[in-house]
Amino acid sequence: DTDPAPPPGRPTPGTDELVLVVGGAGRVGTRLVTTLRSMGVATRVMTRDPFSDASKRLKSLGAEIVLGDVTDVDTKNLDDAVKGCTRVVACFGAQRVSKPTDVFWLFDERGGPNVTDANHPAAVNHRGVVALAIACAKTSTVKRFVRITGMSAGYHPFDFVCVALNLVLSMSIRYQRLGEISTRLLNDSGIEYAIVRPGNLMEQARPTNSVVIIGHNSAKQPAGKVSRDDVAECVLGAIFWESAKNATIGISGKPFPTGGVTTEMVWDPARGMHYRTVEMADEVFEGTDVHAMMGEMKPDTEPEGVVKYQPFVFMLAALLAGVFTGMSALVFALGKKMLAAVVGMA
């Protein structure tokens, strides 16, 4: 089998570029590094396991593999990895299933697993991004920092998807958002940034007749399934295209062209929960040419700040606890009645 032809319109990097991909041995990272090497771009991959099969494969393509972990207290490996690089991509993240005791630390983040667990989203998605950003700010060579998060990082904190993910995955959306804020602050050090927020990721290539949807400036867009191949192309554009400078970019997909409209679930007292058709924002584009749409991106005009997720997560947790308690009491009462009936029959 022959490799598929590369997508049209890719950027043309200069010969002096050295791109560091932190998390480059992951599924999106591997695609990105493979593409960079096929374009002749000098590429360095920082990974926690330089001897994994993925790392060995990337090394065989000519990528430089270095050991490092963004959660390490000692930042020597991180500083060494960034040294001499012109572009840095933060292609990593953590998802940890919440434990019942996590609720005790919901409003007090000075202790608990977000401090003691190195695999907690707080340690990786927030403090890890901060550590990498600081390492970039120490250098004089890094021109742009690209962070990959998720589309839900831009949702309203009361959005049900956002609340549910925060509750189940250890406030992962909150820490992704904080990592994004740290990314934007690099601009104060003269380093450009780009943030890429993918929708629901799928492993296979983009299906026939489906389309890619790309938006900027945190515009709301449908979070449909999108191929990791297309996400890697979007990140490639975020690394090099001038139009992606200081931009927050969402990428998702649809199984068919939408004609610029989508549906969203809403609630009102008269009809309850229902779907309505809405037009997509002017900042959202639809098509099959990722790089052509990337050329339409523009810098953020209203960078997002810190928002409070905790009250909404607490309300959902309390609701679920109440439902569980009520169901348990009902089951206990029914069991008691059945036992009394059996004893009476005896």
Steps between C-alpha positions, in 0.01 A plus 500: 500500500618851421475782751213744434589831340561780750218753544528808278621838615734402781728777633861516387721524812843659485813289514594647839199359686532253788164384635465342843193279540438418866286188500604424145472125554123526552239439232470857373865572576621203298305618197636852540863391538469263204373788287770739619773251415346428157528877436866501606439702818749437781290351780565419864264284705488513878349188654492319833599176324771544231511123446132443419407359161357838398821680601714249310287546188529878517874472552523289185337790313780730614334662801717570804359324807566645845389400848281738697187542708318832545405399856860456621604738775851511352456684169845424354367251243224742405739791461739286294216383274389856423854629442550615140141433391305751292153351548363297792188283494334386824327186381428328831224471756376302798165344577444355844172346613375688806475334839219568749744667740601757237192705589665599829765690302265656247523850649844466663774416250788540743492128579349174387572299183544808282819563702613147585416311178749567217250359248219733608377749236611781733858374482501434124242721327574808711830493690667294227404758239622778729837324543539459124399862438757622754769291329406665169510848652857437620624460145553753225419261217138389551271695267168319553345271760210276394273331753246225417208475744138414423190676375328473839766735644307779330155397625305697757567350846126422533497301174397145593783338303751724676351434846485124443858478371629704792311280747611169349854593389644688798417853382697440181319776306580756771870416484501501120355852516765611750769354274360702211515819705866430581562443129357840406715672763808404297405783270620737773848347454495561126411139411207438268244237595235286335244281675333210319177356641397175329153352524435128547807323365484192279784277392400434140543733206230751415201313351400561139267798448557627855628849574732673746380798701757753622429814699695769682462755778322242722198498266244234586500211257366143494734256676460217251750220446822601329785284374832524680651539153313828452588615851869439428469709182328776699783496755754513217330816377486638855877456523590691185214702346511873572118498516514269804713740705341565840185313396274252676385246241225240524491201266223244468319308230164415352402191296346725233511868396282714726448803280610722785231389746499263793267381775532557871306375801315771693236518771206729555198473735251450218674223304754361745818352350504517122729557203507819298676593178751783520742659258869451569704807593686700238826381660418136417592344164409169341671301228756233419817708461637545853776740405275721289273542803802557725580797277175660621598495868550826689653595837289484814313823567359404840733252676316285750569537870459288809147370560343320795423137420482369857147615601339326201699181558402505867131539409511202263687291757244593768213417264645159416570433868140589582366273228724216620394551861132508405529187287689321778231593753229378261677169440552456875132573571384256234736234628372551852140459386582186302682352799203578727267335249714187483517480880123550521436220255719269708 
